[in-house]
Short mmCIF file of C-alpha atoms (C1' of nucleotides) in Angstrom, two decimals:
data_model
loop_
_atom_site.label_atom_id
_atom_site.label_comp_id
_atom_site.label_asym_id
_atom_site.label_seq_id
_atom_site.Cartn_x
_atom_site.Cartn_y
_atom_site.Cartn_z
CA MET A 20 0.00 0.00 0.00
CA PRO A 21 2.25 2.83 -1.23
CA GLU A 22 -0.47 5.49 -1.43
CA PRO A 23 -1.32 7.28 1.82
CA GLU A 24 -5.03 6.90 2.56
CA PRO A 25 -6.42 6.70 -0.96
CA ARG A 26 -9.90 6.26 0.48
CA VAL A 27 -10.52 9.69 2.00
CA PRO A 28 -12.19 11.74 -0.72
CA LEU A 29 -10.72 14.90 -2.15
CA THR A 30 -11.90 18.21 -0.77
CA ARG A 31 -11.07 21.81 -1.45
CA ASP A 32 -9.87 22.02 2.11
CA ARG A 33 -7.75 18.92 1.83
CA VAL A 34 -6.21 20.25 -1.37
CA LEU A 35 -5.37 23.59 0.22
CA HIS A 36 -3.85 22.12 3.35
CA ALA A 37 -1.79 19.77 1.22
CA ALA A 38 -0.60 22.82 -0.70
CA VAL A 39 0.45 24.53 2.53
CA ALA A 40 2.36 21.43 3.63
CA LEU A 41 3.99 21.17 0.21
CA ALA A 42 5.06 24.82 0.29
CA ASP A 43 6.33 24.48 3.86
CA ASN A 44 8.41 21.43 3.04
CA GLN A 45 9.53 21.88 -0.54
CA GLY A 46 9.09 25.56 -1.21
CA LEU A 47 6.50 27.48 -3.17
CA GLY A 48 8.08 26.56 -6.47
CA SER A 49 7.10 22.95 -6.00
CA VAL A 50 3.43 23.79 -5.67
CA THR A 51 2.34 22.81 -9.16
CA MET A 52 -0.97 21.26 -10.03
CA ARG A 53 0.74 18.01 -10.92
CA ARG A 54 2.85 17.73 -7.79
CA LEU A 55 -0.01 18.89 -5.60
CA ALA A 56 -2.19 16.15 -7.07
CA GLU A 57 0.54 13.62 -6.41
CA ALA A 58 0.82 14.74 -2.79
CA VAL A 59 -2.87 14.19 -2.38
CA GLY A 60 -2.93 10.85 -4.16
CA ALA A 61 -4.77 11.88 -7.30
CA GLU A 62 -4.22 13.02 -10.84
CA ALA A 63 -3.64 16.67 -11.68
CA MET A 64 -6.94 16.97 -13.47
CA SER A 65 -8.90 15.81 -10.43
CA LEU A 66 -7.95 18.99 -8.63
CA TYR A 67 -10.02 21.04 -11.03
CA TYR A 68 -13.14 19.54 -9.60
CA HIS A 69 -12.45 21.16 -6.22
CA VAL A 70 -10.55 24.22 -7.29
CA ALA A 71 -11.09 26.61 -10.18
CA ASN A 72 -7.46 26.84 -11.28
CA LYS A 73 -4.03 27.55 -9.89
CA GLU A 74 -4.82 31.14 -9.01
CA ASP A 75 -7.63 29.77 -6.89
CA VAL A 76 -5.16 27.50 -5.10
CA LEU A 77 -2.93 30.50 -4.34
CA ASP A 78 -5.92 32.52 -3.12
CA GLY A 79 -6.83 29.58 -0.92
CA LEU A 80 -3.30 29.47 0.44
CA THR A 81 -3.62 33.04 1.72
CA THR A 82 -6.97 32.20 3.27
CA VAL A 83 -5.51 29.25 5.18
CA ILE A 84 -2.59 31.31 6.45
CA ALA A 85 -4.77 34.30 7.31
CA ARG A 86 -7.04 31.98 9.27
CA GLU A 87 -4.03 30.68 11.19
CA ILE A 88 -3.08 34.28 11.93
CA ASN A 89 -6.60 35.14 13.07
CA ASP A 90 -6.76 32.08 15.31
CA THR A 91 -3.55 33.27 16.93
CA VAL A 92 -4.30 36.96 17.38
CA ASP A 93 -7.89 36.41 18.49
CA LYS A 94 -6.52 34.83 21.66
CA LEU A 95 -4.53 37.90 22.62
CA ASP A 96 -7.31 40.06 24.03
CA LEU A 97 -5.10 42.89 25.25
CA PRO A 98 -6.61 46.12 26.55
CA ALA A 99 -6.68 48.68 23.74
CA HIS A 100 -8.51 51.67 25.17
CA GLY A 101 -6.76 55.02 25.01
CA ALA A 102 -3.00 54.88 25.05
CA ASN A 103 -3.06 51.08 25.23
CA TRP A 104 -3.94 50.88 21.53
CA LYS A 105 -0.29 50.94 20.56
CA ASN A 106 0.72 47.99 22.68
CA ALA A 107 -2.29 46.01 21.50
CA VAL A 108 -1.61 46.70 17.81
CA ARG A 109 2.06 46.01 18.28
CA HIS A 110 1.46 42.59 19.82
CA ARG A 111 -1.14 41.72 17.24
CA ILE A 112 1.26 42.46 14.42
CA LEU A 113 4.21 40.72 16.02
CA SER A 114 2.02 37.65 16.57
CA ALA A 115 1.01 37.68 12.93
CA ARG A 116 4.68 37.87 12.07
CA GLU A 117 5.42 34.74 14.07
CA VAL A 118 2.86 32.81 12.10
CA LEU A 119 4.45 33.99 8.86
CA LEU A 120 7.87 32.90 10.08
CA ARG A 121 6.50 29.37 10.04
CA HIS A 122 5.49 29.82 6.39
CA PRO A 123 8.32 31.77 4.78
CA TRP A 124 6.73 31.46 1.33
CA ALA A 125 3.51 33.16 2.45
CA PRO A 126 4.53 36.82 1.94
CA SER A 127 5.29 36.27 -1.73
CA VAL A 128 1.85 34.73 -2.18
CA PHE A 129 0.13 37.61 -0.40
CA GLU A 130 2.03 40.01 -2.63
CA THR A 131 0.84 38.46 -5.85
CA ARG A 132 -2.87 38.27 -4.99
CA THR A 133 -5.09 40.65 -6.89
CA THR A 134 -8.02 40.03 -4.61
CA THR A 135 -8.16 40.23 -0.83
CA SER A 136 -9.31 37.16 1.05
CA PRO A 137 -12.22 37.70 3.47
CA GLU A 138 -10.02 36.19 6.16
CA VAL A 139 -7.50 38.97 5.60
CA LEU A 140 -10.27 41.54 5.75
CA LYS A 141 -11.28 40.05 9.09
CA TYR A 142 -7.73 40.58 10.33
CA TYR A 143 -7.87 44.21 9.25
CA ASP A 144 -11.20 44.64 10.92
CA GLY A 145 -9.62 43.53 14.18
CA LEU A 146 -6.78 45.99 13.73
CA LEU A 147 -9.27 48.76 13.08
CA ALA A 148 -11.13 47.86 16.27
CA LEU A 149 -7.97 48.39 18.28
CA MET A 150 -7.25 51.74 16.64
CA ARG A 151 -10.78 52.92 17.16
CA ALA A 152 -10.51 51.99 20.84
CA GLY A 153 -7.41 54.15 20.88
CA GLY A 154 -9.36 57.13 19.64
CA PHE A 155 -8.47 57.05 15.95
CA SER A 156 -10.80 58.71 13.48
CA TYR A 157 -11.75 56.46 10.58
CA ASP A 158 -9.73 58.73 8.36
CA LEU A 159 -6.57 58.30 10.42
CA ALA A 160 -7.14 54.56 10.74
CA HIS A 161 -7.42 54.39 6.97
CA HIS A 162 -4.15 56.21 6.50
CA ALA A 163 -2.63 53.97 9.14
CA LEU A 164 -3.51 50.80 7.25
CA HIS A 165 -1.88 52.19 4.14
CA ALA A 166 1.17 53.37 6.05
CA LEU A 167 1.62 49.96 7.62
CA GLY A 168 1.08 48.20 4.32
CA SER A 169 2.30 44.63 4.44
CA ARG A 170 3.77 45.35 7.87
CA ALA A 171 0.23 45.16 9.24
CA LEU A 172 0.28 41.45 8.41
CA GLY A 173 3.76 40.99 9.81
CA PHE A 174 6.17 41.17 6.92
CA THR A 175 8.18 43.75 5.04
CA GLN A 176 9.82 43.89 1.69
CA GLU A 177 13.53 43.93 2.39
CA LEU A 178 15.55 45.05 -0.58
CA PHE A 179 18.92 43.93 0.60
CA ASP A 180 18.99 40.21 0.65
CA PRO A 181 20.91 39.13 3.72
CA SER A 182 21.04 35.50 2.71
CA THR A 183 23.27 36.16 -0.26
CA GLY A 184 25.97 37.92 1.71
CA PRO A 185 29.44 36.50 2.13
CA THR A 186 30.19 34.47 5.19
CA THR A 187 33.91 34.59 5.90
CA PRO A 188 35.72 37.68 7.26
CA GLU A 189 38.08 37.50 4.27
CA GLU A 190 35.23 37.81 1.82
CA THR A 191 33.77 40.59 3.91
CA ALA A 192 37.00 42.55 3.79
CA ALA A 193 37.34 42.03 0.05
CA ILE A 194 33.82 43.26 -0.60
CA LEU A 195 34.24 46.28 1.61
CA ALA A 196 37.40 47.22 -0.27
CA ASN A 197 35.62 47.00 -3.62
CA LEU A 198 32.68 48.91 -2.29
CA ALA A 199 34.77 51.73 -0.93
CA ASP A 200 35.63 52.98 -4.40
CA ASN A 201 32.16 53.42 -5.81
CA LEU A 202 29.93 53.22 -2.78
CA PRO A 203 31.75 55.11 -0.04
CA HIS A 204 28.83 55.58 2.32
CA LEU A 205 27.59 52.03 2.02
CA ALA A 206 31.12 50.77 2.63
CA ALA A 207 31.56 53.02 5.65
CA MET A 208 28.21 52.01 7.05
CA MET A 209 29.00 48.34 6.76
CA ALA A 210 32.47 48.80 8.20
CA ASP A 211 30.93 50.68 11.09
CA ILE A 212 28.38 47.96 11.76
CA VAL A 213 31.01 45.25 11.58
CA HIS A 214 33.07 47.32 14.01
CA ASN A 215 30.24 47.76 16.46
CA ASP A 216 29.31 44.12 16.36
CA PRO A 217 32.18 41.91 15.25
CA THR A 218 29.96 38.84 15.41
CA SER A 219 27.68 40.22 12.72
CA THR A 220 28.23 39.02 9.21
CA LEU A 221 28.15 41.51 6.42
CA GLY A 222 24.68 41.70 5.04
CA TRP A 223 23.13 39.92 7.93
CA CYS A 224 20.73 41.91 10.05
CA ASP A 225 18.57 41.10 13.00
CA ASP A 226 15.29 40.86 11.14
CA LYS A 227 13.19 40.99 14.27
CA ALA A 228 14.91 44.08 15.65
CA GLU A 229 14.64 45.84 12.29
CA PHE A 230 11.00 44.93 11.92
CA GLU A 231 10.24 46.30 15.36
CA PHE A 232 12.24 49.47 14.74
CA GLY A 233 10.23 50.28 11.64
CA LEU A 234 6.97 49.25 13.23
CA ASP A 235 7.54 51.41 16.30
CA LEU A 236 8.51 54.36 14.15
CA ILE A 237 5.13 54.16 12.45
CA LEU A 238 3.11 53.40 15.57
CA ASN A 239 4.72 56.26 17.48
CA GLY A 240 4.04 58.60 14.61
CA LEU A 241 0.41 57.54 14.51
CA ASP A 242 0.12 57.93 18.28
CA GLY A 243 1.09 61.57 17.91
CA LEU A 244 -1.70 62.12 15.40
CA ARG A 245 -4.46 60.46 17.42
CA ASP A 246 -6.07 63.62 18.74
CA SER A 247 -5.45 65.98 15.87
CA PHE A 248 -6.29 63.99 12.73
CA MET B 22 10.96 43.61 -45.06
CA PRO B 23 8.83 42.57 -42.09
CA GLU B 24 11.67 42.31 -39.59
CA PRO B 25 12.76 45.56 -37.90
CA GLU B 26 16.46 46.10 -38.46
CA PRO B 27 17.67 42.53 -38.69
CA ARG B 28 21.18 43.83 -39.30
CA VAL B 29 22.00 45.35 -35.94
CA PRO B 30 23.65 42.60 -33.90
CA LEU B 31 22.27 41.29 -30.66
CA THR B 32 23.66 42.70 -27.42
CA ARG B 33 22.96 42.12 -23.77
CA ASP B 34 21.93 45.74 -23.61
CA ARG B 35 19.65 45.48 -26.61
CA VAL B 36 18.04 42.38 -25.12
CA LEU B 37 17.42 44.08 -21.79
CA HIS B 38 15.98 47.24 -23.28
CA ALA B 39 13.73 45.14 -25.48
CA ALA B 40 12.59 43.34 -22.33
CA VAL B 41 11.76 46.67 -20.67
CA ALA B 42 9.77 47.77 -23.70
CA LEU B 43 7.98 44.43 -23.79
CA ALA B 44 7.07 44.64 -20.11
CA ASP B 45 5.95 48.25 -20.50
CA ASN B 46 3.70 47.46 -23.44
CA GLN B 47 2.46 43.94 -22.86
CA GLY B 48 3.03 43.35 -19.17
CA LEU B 49 5.62 41.32 -17.32
CA GLY B 50 3.85 38.06 -18.08
CA SER B 51 4.69 38.41 -21.74
CA VAL B 52 8.40 38.61 -21.07
CA THR B 53 9.28 35.04 -22.01
CA MET B 54 12.48 33.99 -23.68
CA ARG B 55 10.59 33.10 -26.83
CA ARG B 56 8.62 36.33 -27.10
CA LEU B 57 11.62 38.40 -26.13
CA ALA B 58 13.59 36.78 -28.91
CA GLU B 59 10.79 37.50 -31.33
CA ALA B 60 10.72 41.16 -30.29
CA VAL B 61 14.40 41.40 -31.02
CA GLY B 62 14.23 39.53 -34.31
CA ALA B 63 15.98 36.33 -33.30
CA GLU B 64 15.33 32.84 -32.03
CA ALA B 65 14.88 32.11 -28.34
CA MET B 66 18.12 30.20 -28.16
CA SER B 67 20.14 33.12 -29.46
CA LEU B 68 19.41 35.03 -26.29
CA TYR B 69 21.47 32.58 -24.27
CA TYR B 70 24.58 33.83 -25.95
CA HIS B 71 24.11 37.28 -24.37
CA VAL B 72 22.30 36.37 -21.21
CA ALA B 73 22.81 33.52 -18.77
CA ASN B 74 19.16 32.59 -18.35
CA LYS B 75 15.83 34.13 -17.55
CA GLU B 76 16.82 35.07 -14.00
CA ASP B 77 19.65 37.03 -15.54
CA VAL B 78 17.16 38.87 -17.74
CA LEU B 79 15.11 39.80 -14.67
CA ASP B 80 18.22 40.94 -12.82
CA GLY B 81 19.09 43.03 -15.84
CA LEU B 82 15.63 44.53 -15.84
CA THR B 83 16.16 45.88 -12.33
CA THR B 84 19.53 47.28 -13.35
CA VAL B 85 18.03 49.17 -16.28
CA ILE B 86 15.26 50.61 -14.12
CA ALA B 87 17.62 51.45 -11.26
CA ARG B 88 19.85 53.26 -13.74
CA GLU B 89 16.87 55.28 -14.95
CA ILE B 90 16.12 56.15 -11.33
CA ASN B 91 19.72 57.14 -10.66
CA ASP B 92 19.84 59.30 -13.78
CA THR B 93 16.75 61.09 -12.50
CA VAL B 94 17.68 61.60 -8.86
CA ASP B 95 21.30 62.54 -9.58
CA LYS B 96 19.98 65.71 -11.20
CA LEU B 97 18.18 66.83 -8.07
CA ASP B 98 21.11 68.17 -6.05
CA LEU B 99 19.09 69.55 -3.15
CA PRO B 100 20.78 70.87 -0.03
CA ALA B 101 20.86 68.13 2.59
CA HIS B 102 22.86 69.54 5.45
CA GLY B 103 21.25 69.52 8.87
CA ALA B 104 17.50 69.74 8.91
CA ASN B 105 17.41 69.82 5.10
CA TRP B 106 18.11 66.09 4.95
CA LYS B 107 14.45 65.29 5.19
CA ASN B 108 13.39 67.36 2.23
CA ALA B 109 16.26 66.01 0.15
CA VAL B 110 15.46 62.38 0.98
CA ARG B 111 11.78 63.00 0.43
CA HIS B 112 12.28 64.42 -3.04
CA ARG B 113 14.74 61.71 -3.96
CA ILE B 114 12.26 59.01 -3.04
CA LEU B 115 9.30 60.71 -4.71
CA SER B 116 11.38 61.09 -7.87
CA ALA B 117 12.22 57.39 -7.79
CA ARG B 118 8.54 56.70 -7.42
CA GLU B 119 7.74 58.67 -10.56
CA VAL B 120 10.14 56.53 -12.55
CA LEU B 121 8.46 53.40 -11.21
CA LEU B 122 5.05 54.73 -12.19
CA ARG B 123 6.25 54.56 -15.78
CA HIS B 124 7.13 50.88 -15.27
CA PRO B 125 4.32 49.44 -13.15
CA TRP B 126 5.75 45.93 -13.45
CA ALA B 127 9.09 46.93 -11.92
CA PRO B 128 8.20 46.56 -8.21
CA SER B 129 7.27 42.92 -8.62
CA VAL B 130 10.61 42.28 -10.30
CA PHE B 131 12.54 44.06 -7.54
CA GLU B 132 10.64 41.98 -5.02
CA THR B 133 11.62 38.66 -6.51
CA ARG B 134 15.35 39.35 -6.89
CA THR B 135 17.59 37.40 -4.56
CA THR B 136 20.60 39.53 -5.37
CA THR B 137 20.91 43.31 -5.28
CA SER B 138 22.00 45.07 -8.43
CA PRO B 139 25.03 47.37 -8.09
CA GLU B 140 22.90 50.11 -9.57
CA VAL B 141 20.47 49.73 -6.68
CA LEU B 142 23.36 49.83 -4.23
CA LYS B 143 24.43 53.09 -5.85
CA TYR B 144 20.98 54.49 -5.21
CA TYR B 145 21.21 53.49 -1.55
CA ASP B 146 24.65 55.03 -1.32
CA GLY B 147 23.16 58.32 -2.43
CA LEU B 148 20.41 58.05 0.15
CA LEU B 149 22.99 57.37 2.83
CA ALA B 150 24.95 60.44 1.78
CA LEU B 151 21.89 62.60 2.38
CA MET B 152 21.26 61.07 5.79
CA ARG B 153 24.85 61.47 6.81
CA ALA B 154 24.69 65.12 5.79
CA GLY B 155 21.69 65.37 8.08
CA GLY B 156 23.73 64.13 11.03
CA PHE B 157 22.67 60.46 11.07
CA SER B 158 24.97 57.93 12.70
CA TYR B 159 25.68 54.95 10.48
CA ASP B 160 23.69 52.87 12.90
CA LEU B 161 20.60 55.06 12.56
CA ALA B 162 21.03 55.26 8.79
CA HIS B 163 21.13 51.49 8.70
CA HIS B 164 17.92 51.20 10.67
CA ALA B 165 16.42 53.86 8.44
CA LEU B 166 17.07 51.85 5.28
CA HIS B 167 15.37 48.84 6.81
CA ALA B 168 12.46 50.91 8.09
CA LEU B 169 11.93 52.42 4.65
CA GLY B 170 12.25 49.06 2.95
CA SER B 171 10.88 49.15 -0.57
CA ARG B 172 9.60 52.65 0.12
CA ALA B 173 13.18 53.86 -0.27
CA LEU B 174 12.92 52.95 -3.93
CA GLY B 175 9.50 54.48 -4.28
CA PHE B 176 6.98 51.71 -3.92
CA THR B 177 4.99 49.99 -1.22
CA GLN B 178 3.22 46.72 -0.93
CA GLU B 179 -0.46 47.58 -0.72
CA LEU B 180 -2.55 44.72 0.55
CA PHE B 181 -5.92 46.03 -0.46
CA ASP B 182 -6.17 45.96 -4.16
CA PRO B 183 -8.02 49.08 -5.25
CA SER B 184 -8.33 47.97 -8.85
CA THR B 185 -10.66 45.09 -8.05
CA GLY B 186 -13.18 47.22 -6.22
CA PRO B 187 -16.69 47.78 -7.48
CA THR B 188 -17.39 50.83 -9.53
CA THR B 189 -21.05 51.75 -9.25
CA PRO B 190 -22.66 53.26 -6.15
CA GLU B 191 -25.15 50.38 -6.12
CA GLU B 192 -22.40 47.80 -5.90
CA THR B 193 -20.72 49.90 -3.23
CA ALA B 194 -23.86 49.97 -1.14
CA ALA B 195 -24.40 46.24 -1.55
CA ILE B 196 -20.87 45.47 -0.46
CA LEU B 197 -21.04 47.76 2.53
CA ALA B 198 -24.24 46.04 3.65
CA ASN B 199 -22.62 42.63 3.43
CA LEU B 200 -19.53 43.87 5.19
CA ALA B 201 -21.44 45.40 8.07
CA ASP B 202 -22.41 41.99 9.43
CA ASN B 203 -18.98 40.43 9.75
CA LEU B 204 -16.62 43.37 9.40
CA PRO B 205 -18.24 46.23 11.27
CA HIS B 206 -15.19 48.47 11.56
CA LEU B 207 -14.14 48.02 7.97
CA ALA B 208 -17.68 48.76 6.85
CA ALA B 209 -17.90 51.83 9.04
CA MET B 210 -14.54 53.08 7.83
CA MET B 211 -15.50 52.72 4.21
CA ALA B 212 -18.88 54.31 4.78
CA ASP B 213 -17.13 57.21 6.50
CA ILE B 214 -14.70 57.67 3.66
CA VAL B 215 -17.45 57.52 1.08
CA HIS B 216 -19.33 60.07 3.15
CA ASN B 217 -16.39 62.45 3.42
CA ASP B 218 -15.61 62.21 -0.24
CA PRO B 219 -18.61 61.15 -2.34
CA THR B 220 -16.50 61.13 -5.48
CA SER B 221 -14.28 58.39 -4.11
CA THR B 222 -15.04 54.88 -5.18
CA LEU B 223 -14.96 52.13 -2.62
CA GLY B 224 -11.53 50.64 -2.52
CA TRP B 225 -9.95 53.41 -4.47
CA CYS B 226 -7.41 55.49 -2.65
CA ASP B 227 -5.14 58.31 -3.60
CA ASP B 228 -1.97 56.31 -3.95
CA LYS B 229 0.28 59.34 -4.00
CA ALA B 230 -1.24 60.86 -0.88
CA GLU B 231 -1.05 57.54 0.98
CA PHE B 232 2.53 57.00 -0.10
CA GLU B 233 3.50 60.44 1.16
CA PHE B 234 1.62 59.98 4.42
CA GLY B 235 3.53 56.81 5.24
CA LEU B 236 6.79 58.25 4.02
CA ASP B 237 6.45 61.38 6.11
CA LEU B 238 5.53 59.35 9.16
CA ILE B 239 8.82 57.50 8.86
CA LEU B 240 10.93 60.51 7.93
CA ASN B 241 9.53 62.56 10.80
CA GLY B 242 10.20 59.71 13.19
CA LEU B 243 13.76 59.44 11.98
CA ASP B 244 14.23 63.18 12.27
CA GLY B 245 13.41 62.94 15.95
CA LEU B 246 16.12 60.33 16.44
CA ARG B 247 18.88 62.19 14.61
CA ASP B 248 20.68 63.51 17.66
CA SER B 249 20.04 60.73 20.13
CA PHE B 250 20.65 57.52 18.18
"C1'" DA C 13 32.09 34.49 -32.49
"C1'" DC C 14 27.46 34.34 -33.10
"C1'" DC C 15 23.14 32.12 -34.21
"C1'" DT C 16 19.80 28.21 -34.86
"C1'" DG C 17 16.70 23.56 -35.16
"C1'" DA C 18 15.42 19.85 -32.91
"C1'" DA C 19 14.53 17.97 -28.67
"C1'" DC C 20 13.64 17.41 -23.50
"C1'" DA C 21 11.36 18.01 -19.30
"C1'" DC C 22 8.36 20.49 -17.48
"C1'" DC C 23 4.00 23.76 -16.96
"C1'" DG C 24 -1.55 24.93 -16.70
"C1'" DT C 25 -5.66 23.65 -18.73
"C1'" DT C 26 -9.59 21.51 -21.84
"C1'" DC C 27 -12.39 17.96 -23.07
"C1'" DA C 28 -14.31 13.74 -23.86
"C1'" DA C 29 -14.60 9.65 -21.47
"C1'" DG C 30 -14.91 6.57 -17.72
"C1'" DT C 31 -17.15 4.95 -12.87
"C1'" DA D 28 -20.92 13.38 -8.47
"C1'" DC D 29 -16.33 12.56 -8.81
"C1'" DC D 30 -12.15 11.20 -11.17
"C1'" DT D 31 -9.01 10.30 -15.24
"C1'" DG D 32 -6.14 9.79 -20.01
"C1'" DA D 33 -4.95 11.89 -23.82
"C1'" DA D 34 -3.96 16.02 -25.85
"C1'" DC D 35 -2.86 21.15 -26.56
"C1'" DA D 36 -0.38 25.24 -26.17
"C1'" DC D 37 2.79 26.97 -23.86
"C1'" DC D 38 7.33 27.35 -20.79
"C1'" DG D 39 12.92 27.39 -19.87
"C1'" DT D 40 16.87 25.16 -21.30
"C1'" DT D 41 20.58 21.83 -23.54
"C1'" DC D 42 23.14 20.40 -27.18
"C1'" DA D 43 24.86 19.45 -31.47
"C1'" DA D 44 25.08 21.72 -35.62
"C1'" DG D 45 25.40 25.39 -38.79
"C1'" DT D 46 27.79 30.09 -40.68
#
DNA sequence: ACCTGAACACCGTTCAAGT
DNA sequence: ACCTGAACACCGTTCAAGT
């Protein structure tokens, strides 16, 4: 019996959860209709009975992840009235981020969706509730959602890629030397960071600390606008 | 003579500029090796002589666009010393954004790169120069780049998609009614925005105003940290 | 040095056919 | 109602062959 449970019938839900598992284990690139069918013990064409097409699978992926986020943040229940709004929003967003860390492929799926899953809207509705409790006007809350952008869901678009940086000090030194000619400020900045923290590798940054820095910058700015906007 | 200039020999540069034109006119999805070859009057396989593979084409795309951005912002030459840093950075970023508006496909290409083009690094180096002139420590400047994220280059990841919203007031009303049950705050926010600005369509937002709101929030926050970080 | 034709291993998707 | 086999129109890419 090589096939795992060939009896249990196919379901949209079973297809989507298999897709999440596939993406978690093998990466998003391996989520093809054919391989997804294989993972679920069926032929590629059988999927189309439960799912409109591949776009629908990707939409479903965001719904599953957003539901996981909502299940997590709904348990928080922090006080949000008045000045507490900031702490409540902060924890909500950092909790969402922890879910996404378990599904590293998820941000790129969220980014490519052209339609917003109701489950994501529900997440936003919860965020809005916290801001309203903090005294935000709807207008300010609206601006806030835009200002947070993908950060509201717990991820940011980093344009340096840390993972491609060099690893040995020799490589680091060589790169800094090359940089110094054409990119003096970048070279100086990296040299300075290496100096301050010799254990840091060039190009590597503490993602969590950077995420929180940017998040707090925005939240503090919004806090200052609460009464006047 | 149906072919346009079959004489002029193929070049990496000619390939990349043809790819930009193709993406501009037909969308990023139509940038395939086969169609790109056709646009340039050759066979698909000829491209591989000037370009490593498709990833290389996409990397090249970001280089071309980043160069266009650099050509634009290098002309600005605004004073950046002291408190002027903010205005200089602001204009630099808004100018970058205007270039990207001419190439709406570019953000999604930047997002998928795993390596950073030297031309992009040059752009960052210029940003760093302005911050340094404003009195930033390297440490703060580093945090600032992370906090700005893709906004430094002039784009943000919006998670609502405005373009898929309804267009008629009737549809708007219907959607708001449905929303009100499960998403009370979202519904109220949208109703409020519609009320404040009857010409606005549900889901449509002034991208430029929202971009500037978020940008200013971050820049103002950074300004407050200039002397203490 | 530069370009190409034929071929390979993949995609997503349709459609008629099976149970 | 649910699943499938064969087929179609595409991909990116290799490789031996042309000039």
